[in-house]
CSV table of C-alpha atoms and ligand atoms in Angstrom, one decimal:
chain,number,residue,atom,x,y,z
A,1,MET,CA,-26.9,69.8,-10.7
A,2,ILE,CA,-27.8,71.5,-14.0
A,3,PRO,CA,-25.1,70.9,-16.6
A,4,ILE,CA,-23.6,74.1,-17.9
A,5,ILE,CA,-21.1,74.7,-20.7
A,6,THR,CA,-19.4,78.0,-20.8
A,7,ILE,CA,-17.9,79.7,-23.8
A,8,ASP,CA,-15.8,82.7,-23.1
A,9,GLY,CA,-13.4,84.8,-25.1
A,10,PRO,CA,-12.9,88.3,-26.6
A,11,SER,CA,-15.2,89.8,-29.2
A,12,GLY,CA,-15.2,88.5,-32.7
A,13,THR,CA,-14.1,85.0,-31.9
A,14,GLY,CA,-17.5,83.6,-33.0
A,15,LYS,CA,-18.5,82.6,-29.5
A,16,GLY,CA,-22.1,83.8,-29.9
A,17,THR,CA,-22.6,81.7,-33.1
A,18,ILE,CA,-21.0,78.6,-31.5
A,19,ALA,CA,-22.9,79.0,-28.3
A,20,LYS,CA,-26.2,79.3,-30.2
A,21,ARG,CA,-25.5,76.3,-32.3
A,22,LEU,CA,-24.5,74.2,-29.4
A,23,ALA,CA,-27.6,75.2,-27.4
A,24,GLN,CA,-29.8,74.3,-30.3
A,25,LYS,CA,-28.1,71.0,-30.9
A,26,LEU,CA,-28.3,70.0,-27.2
A,27,ARG,CA,-31.7,71.6,-26.8
A,28,TRP,CA,-30.5,73.5,-23.9
A,29,SER,CA,-31.1,77.2,-23.0
A,30,LEU,CA,-28.7,79.9,-24.1
A,31,LEU,CA,-27.4,82.8,-22.1
A,32,ASP,CA,-25.8,85.6,-24.0
A,33,SER,CA,-24.3,87.5,-21.1
A,34,GLY,CA,-22.9,90.2,-23.3
A,35,ALA,CA,-26.4,91.1,-24.2
A,36,LEU,CA,-27.1,91.9,-20.6
A,37,TYR,CA,-24.1,94.3,-20.4
A,38,ARG,CA,-25.2,95.8,-23.7
A,39,VAL,CA,-28.8,96.4,-22.6
A,40,ALA,CA,-27.6,97.8,-19.3
A,41,ALA,CA,-25.3,100.2,-21.3
A,42,LEU,CA,-28.2,101.2,-23.6
A,43,ALA,CA,-30.5,101.8,-20.6
A,44,ALA,CA,-27.8,104.1,-19.1
A,45,LEU,CA,-27.3,106.0,-22.3
A,46,ARG,CA,-31.0,106.5,-22.8
A,47,GLN,CA,-31.3,108.1,-19.4
A,48,ARG,CA,-28.0,109.9,-19.7
A,49,ILE,CA,-26.6,108.2,-16.7
A,50,PRO,CA,-22.8,108.6,-16.7
A,51,LEU,CA,-21.1,105.3,-17.4
A,52,ASP,CA,-19.1,105.5,-14.2
A,53,ALA,CA,-22.1,106.3,-11.9
A,54,ALA,CA,-22.3,102.9,-10.3
A,55,GLU,CA,-25.1,103.6,-7.8
A,56,ALA,CA,-27.4,105.2,-10.4
A,57,LEU,CA,-26.6,102.4,-12.9
A,58,VAL,CA,-27.5,99.7,-10.4
A,59,GLU,CA,-30.7,101.5,-9.4
A,60,ARG,CA,-31.8,101.7,-13.1
A,61,LEU,CA,-30.9,98.0,-13.6
A,62,ARG,CA,-32.8,96.8,-10.5
A,63,ALA,CA,-35.9,98.5,-11.9
A,64,LEU,CA,-35.7,96.5,-15.2
A,65,PRO,CA,-37.5,93.2,-15.9
A,66,PHE,CA,-35.3,90.3,-17.2
A,67,PRO,CA,-34.5,91.6,-20.8
A,68,LEU,CA,-33.9,88.3,-22.7
A,69,LYS,CA,-36.9,86.7,-24.4
A,70,GLY,CA,-35.6,83.8,-26.6
A,71,ASP,CA,-33.4,85.4,-29.2
A,72,GLN,CA,-34.7,88.9,-28.5
A,73,VAL,CA,-33.5,91.6,-26.1
A,74,TRP,CA,-36.1,94.0,-24.7
A,75,LEU,CA,-35.8,97.3,-22.9
A,76,ASP,CA,-38.7,99.5,-21.8
A,77,GLY,CA,-41.2,97.5,-23.8
A,78,GLU,CA,-39.1,97.8,-27.0
A,79,ASP,CA,-37.2,95.1,-28.9
A,80,VAL,CA,-33.6,96.5,-28.9
A,81,SER,CA,-32.0,93.3,-30.2
A,82,GLN,CA,-30.5,95.1,-33.2
A,83,GLU,CA,-29.7,98.4,-31.6
A,84,ILE,CA,-27.5,96.9,-28.9
A,85,ARG,CA,-25.3,95.3,-31.5
A,86,GLN,CA,-23.7,98.6,-32.5
A,87,GLU,CA,-20.0,98.8,-31.7
A,88,ALA,CA,-20.6,102.0,-29.7
A,89,ILE,CA,-22.9,100.1,-27.4
A,90,GLY,CA,-20.3,97.3,-27.1
A,91,THR,CA,-17.8,100.0,-26.0
A,92,ALA,CA,-20.2,101.5,-23.4
A,93,ALA,CA,-21.0,97.9,-22.2
A,94,SER,CA,-17.3,97.3,-21.7
A,95,GLN,CA,-17.0,100.5,-19.7
A,96,ILE,CA,-19.8,99.7,-17.3
A,97,ALA,CA,-18.6,96.1,-17.1
A,98,ALA,CA,-15.6,97.4,-15.2
A,99,LEU,CA,-17.7,98.4,-12.2
A,100,PRO,CA,-18.0,95.7,-9.5
A,101,GLU,CA,-21.5,97.0,-8.5
A,102,VAL,CA,-22.8,96.5,-12.1
A,103,ARG,CA,-21.3,93.0,-12.4
A,104,GLN,CA,-22.9,92.1,-9.0
A,105,ALA,CA,-26.3,93.4,-10.1
A,106,LEU,CA,-26.1,91.3,-13.3
A,107,LEU,CA,-25.1,88.2,-11.5
A,108,ASP,CA,-28.6,87.1,-10.4
A,109,TRP,CA,-30.0,87.4,-13.9
A,110,GLN,CA,-27.1,85.3,-15.2
A,111,ARG,CA,-27.5,82.5,-12.6
A,112,GLN,CA,-31.3,82.5,-13.1
A,113,ALA,CA,-30.7,81.4,-16.6
A,114,ALA,CA,-29.4,78.0,-15.4
A,115,GLN,CA,-32.5,75.8,-16.0
A,116,PRO,CA,-32.9,72.1,-16.8
A,117,PRO,CA,-32.0,70.3,-19.0
A,118,GLY,CA,-28.9,72.5,-19.3
A,119,LEU,CA,-27.4,75.8,-20.2
A,120,VAL,CA,-24.8,77.1,-22.7
A,121,ALA,CA,-23.5,80.5,-21.4
A,122,ASP,CA,-21.3,82.8,-23.5
A,123,GLY,CA,-19.4,85.8,-22.2
A,124,ARG,CA,-16.1,86.8,-20.7
A,125,ASP,CA,-16.2,85.4,-17.1
A,126,MET,CA,-18.8,82.6,-17.4
A,127,GLY,CA,-16.2,79.9,-16.6
A,128,THR,CA,-14.1,81.8,-14.2
A,129,LEU,CA,-16.7,83.5,-12.0
A,130,VAL,CA,-20.3,83.1,-12.9
A,131,PHE,CA,-20.4,79.3,-13.3
A,132,PRO,CA,-17.1,78.1,-11.9
A,133,HIS,CA,-18.5,74.5,-11.5
A,134,ALA,CA,-19.5,74.3,-15.2
A,135,LEU,CA,-19.3,70.8,-16.8
A,136,LEU,CA,-17.2,72.1,-19.7
A,137,LYS,CA,-15.4,75.4,-20.2
A,138,ILE,CA,-14.3,76.6,-23.6
A,139,PHE,CA,-12.2,79.7,-24.3
A,140,LEU,CA,-12.1,80.9,-27.9
A,141,THR,CA,-9.4,83.2,-29.2
A,142,ALA,CA,-8.3,84.5,-32.6
A,143,SER,CA,-6.0,87.2,-33.9
A,144,LEU,CA,-7.2,90.8,-33.6
A,145,GLU,CA,-7.2,91.2,-37.4
A,146,GLU,CA,-9.3,88.1,-37.9
A,147,ARG,CA,-11.7,89.1,-35.2
A,148,ALA,CA,-12.1,92.6,-36.6
A,149,LYS,CA,-12.9,91.1,-40.1
A,150,ARG,CA,-15.5,88.8,-38.7
A,151,ARG,CA,-17.1,91.6,-36.6
A,152,LEU,CA,-17.2,93.9,-39.7
A,153,LYS,CA,-18.9,91.2,-41.7
A,154,GLN,CA,-21.5,90.6,-38.9
A,155,LEU,CA,-22.2,94.4,-38.6
A,156,LYS,CA,-22.5,94.8,-42.4
A,157,GLU,CA,-25.1,91.9,-42.4
A,158,LYS,CA,-27.0,93.8,-39.8
A,159,GLY,CA,-27.0,97.0,-41.9
A,160,PHE,CA,-24.4,98.9,-40.0
A,161,ASP,CA,-21.9,100.9,-41.9
A,162,ASP,CA,-18.6,100.5,-40.1
A,163,SER,CA,-15.0,100.5,-41.4
A,164,LEU,CA,-12.4,97.9,-40.8
A,165,ALA,CA,-10.0,100.5,-39.4
A,166,GLY,CA,-12.7,101.7,-36.9
A,167,ILE,CA,-13.6,98.2,-35.8
A,168,LEU,CA,-9.9,97.3,-35.3
A,169,GLN,CA,-9.4,100.3,-33.1
A,170,GLU,CA,-12.7,99.7,-31.2
A,171,ILE,CA,-12.3,96.0,-30.5
A,172,GLY,CA,-8.6,96.5,-29.7
A,173,ALA,CA,-9.5,99.1,-27.1
A,174,ARG,CA,-12.3,97.0,-25.8
A,175,ASP,CA,-10.1,93.9,-25.4
A,176,LEU,CA,-7.6,95.9,-23.4
A,177,GLN,CA,-10.3,97.3,-21.2
A,178,ASP,CA,-11.9,93.8,-20.6
A,179,GLN,CA,-8.5,92.2,-20.0
A,180,SER,CA,-7.0,94.9,-17.7
A,181,ARG,CA,-10.0,95.6,-15.4
A,182,LEU,CA,-9.5,94.7,-11.8
A,183,ILE,CA,-12.7,92.7,-11.4
A,184,ALA,CA,-13.4,89.6,-13.5
A,185,PRO,CA,-10.8,90.4,-16.1
A,186,LEU,CA,-11.1,88.5,-19.4
A,187,ARG,CA,-8.9,85.3,-19.1
A,188,PRO,CA,-9.4,81.6,-19.6
A,189,ALA,CA,-10.3,79.5,-16.6
A,190,THR,CA,-7.4,77.3,-15.6
A,191,ASP,CA,-9.5,74.3,-16.6
A,192,ALA,CA,-10.8,75.7,-19.9
A,193,LEU,CA,-10.2,74.1,-23.3
A,194,VAL,CA,-8.6,77.0,-25.3
A,195,ILE,CA,-9.2,76.9,-29.1
A,196,ASP,CA,-7.5,79.4,-31.4
A,197,THR,CA,-10.0,79.9,-34.2
A,198,THR,CA,-7.9,82.2,-36.4
A,199,HIS,CA,-7.5,79.6,-39.1
A,200,LEU,CA,-10.7,77.7,-38.5
A,201,ASP,CA,-14.1,78.2,-40.0
A,202,VAL,CA,-17.2,78.1,-37.9
A,203,ASP,CA,-18.0,74.4,-38.7
A,204,GLU,CA,-14.5,73.3,-37.7
A,205,VAL,CA,-14.8,75.2,-34.4
A,206,PHE,CA,-18.2,73.9,-33.7
A,207,LEU,CA,-17.0,70.3,-34.3
A,208,GLN,CA,-14.3,70.6,-31.7
A,209,VAL,CA,-16.6,72.2,-29.2
A,210,TYR,CA,-19.4,69.6,-29.8
A,211,GLU,CA,-17.0,66.7,-29.6
A,212,ALA,CA,-15.7,68.0,-26.3
A,213,ALA,CA,-19.2,68.5,-25.0
A,214,VAL,CA,-20.3,65.0,-26.0
A,215,GLN,CA,-17.2,63.5,-24.4
A,216,ARG,CA,-17.8,65.4,-21.1
A,217,LEU,CA,-21.5,64.5,-21.0
A,218,SER,CA,-20.7,60.8,-21.5
A,219,GLU,CA,-18.1,60.9,-18.8
A,220,LYS,CA,-20.7,62.5,-16.5
A,221,ILE,CA,-23.2,59.7,-17.3
A,222,HIS,CA,-20.7,57.0,-16.7
A,223,ARG,CA,-19.6,58.6,-13.4
A,224,ARG,CA,-23.2,58.2,-12.0
A,225,PRO,CA,-23.5,55.5,-9.4
B,1,DC,O1,-19.8,89.8,-25.9
B,1,DC,P1,-20.2,91.2,-26.1
B,1,DC,O2,-19.3,91.8,-27.2
B,1,DC,O3,-21.6,91.3,-26.5
B,1,DC,O4,-20.0,92.0,-24.8
B,1,DC,C1,-20.0,93.4,-24.6
B,1,DC,C2,-19.2,93.8,-23.5
B,1,DC,O5,-19.8,93.4,-22.2
B,1,DC,C3,-17.8,93.3,-23.4
B,1,DC,O6,-16.8,94.1,-24.1
B,1,DC,C4,-17.5,93.2,-21.9
B,1,DC,C5,-18.8,93.1,-21.3
B,1,DC,N1,-19.0,91.7,-20.8
B,1,DC,C6,-18.5,91.3,-19.6
B,1,DC,O7,-17.7,92.1,-19.0
B,1,DC,N2,-18.7,90.1,-19.1
B,1,DC,C7,-19.5,89.2,-19.8
B,1,DC,N3,-19.7,88.0,-19.3
B,1,DC,C8,-20.0,89.5,-21.0
B,1,DC,C9,-19.8,90.8,-21.5
């Protein structure tokens, strides 16, 4: 069994940063599942496919090669790693993510990412649905205001010119959409370690996650016959 650590939570909790650091530290692969939803949304927007047209969206998705190459995200032969980070693409991604057909179509790509020696997977339903037998499940939370501030900082660093009020509104609406959808709603797995990161910096969060990972891995080794 390939060991998998899942890191779920709403946007702006720092799960992407923590997942990347953990994967680097363990020398495991990394799956940014949100990037798959974002690239699917961009593919739809580019071809003017309505964001509720499940069948057309799935057809477009099935024609795409696996879009993640290391840290980069590719679509139609173009590196779209930066473009997909726009808040508008996040909102469109959340819209198509409510469609069961789209989630199903993205499942194979996500499961394919589980390769030895291990995988760190970040998203919304990694621990609940995609990898229910994961070795360790983490769920990161933080207050909406804190998450909006972090997201704004991230977007500014990438050269996007968003306002705090706009981000607050967008991620608030996106959370609601992700939490209230009928399929795979955003919620912690019952066996997840939930960490509220509102008053923690990234090093403090990483330490808690890393310690939990080391402990779980050593338990796994000692359990071996
Ligand atoms: O993590 P992110 O902000 O890049 O994700 C963008 C959207 O994609 C998010 O609002 C909901 C959707 N998503 C999902 O439904 N399930 C996942 N595992 C990852 C992302």
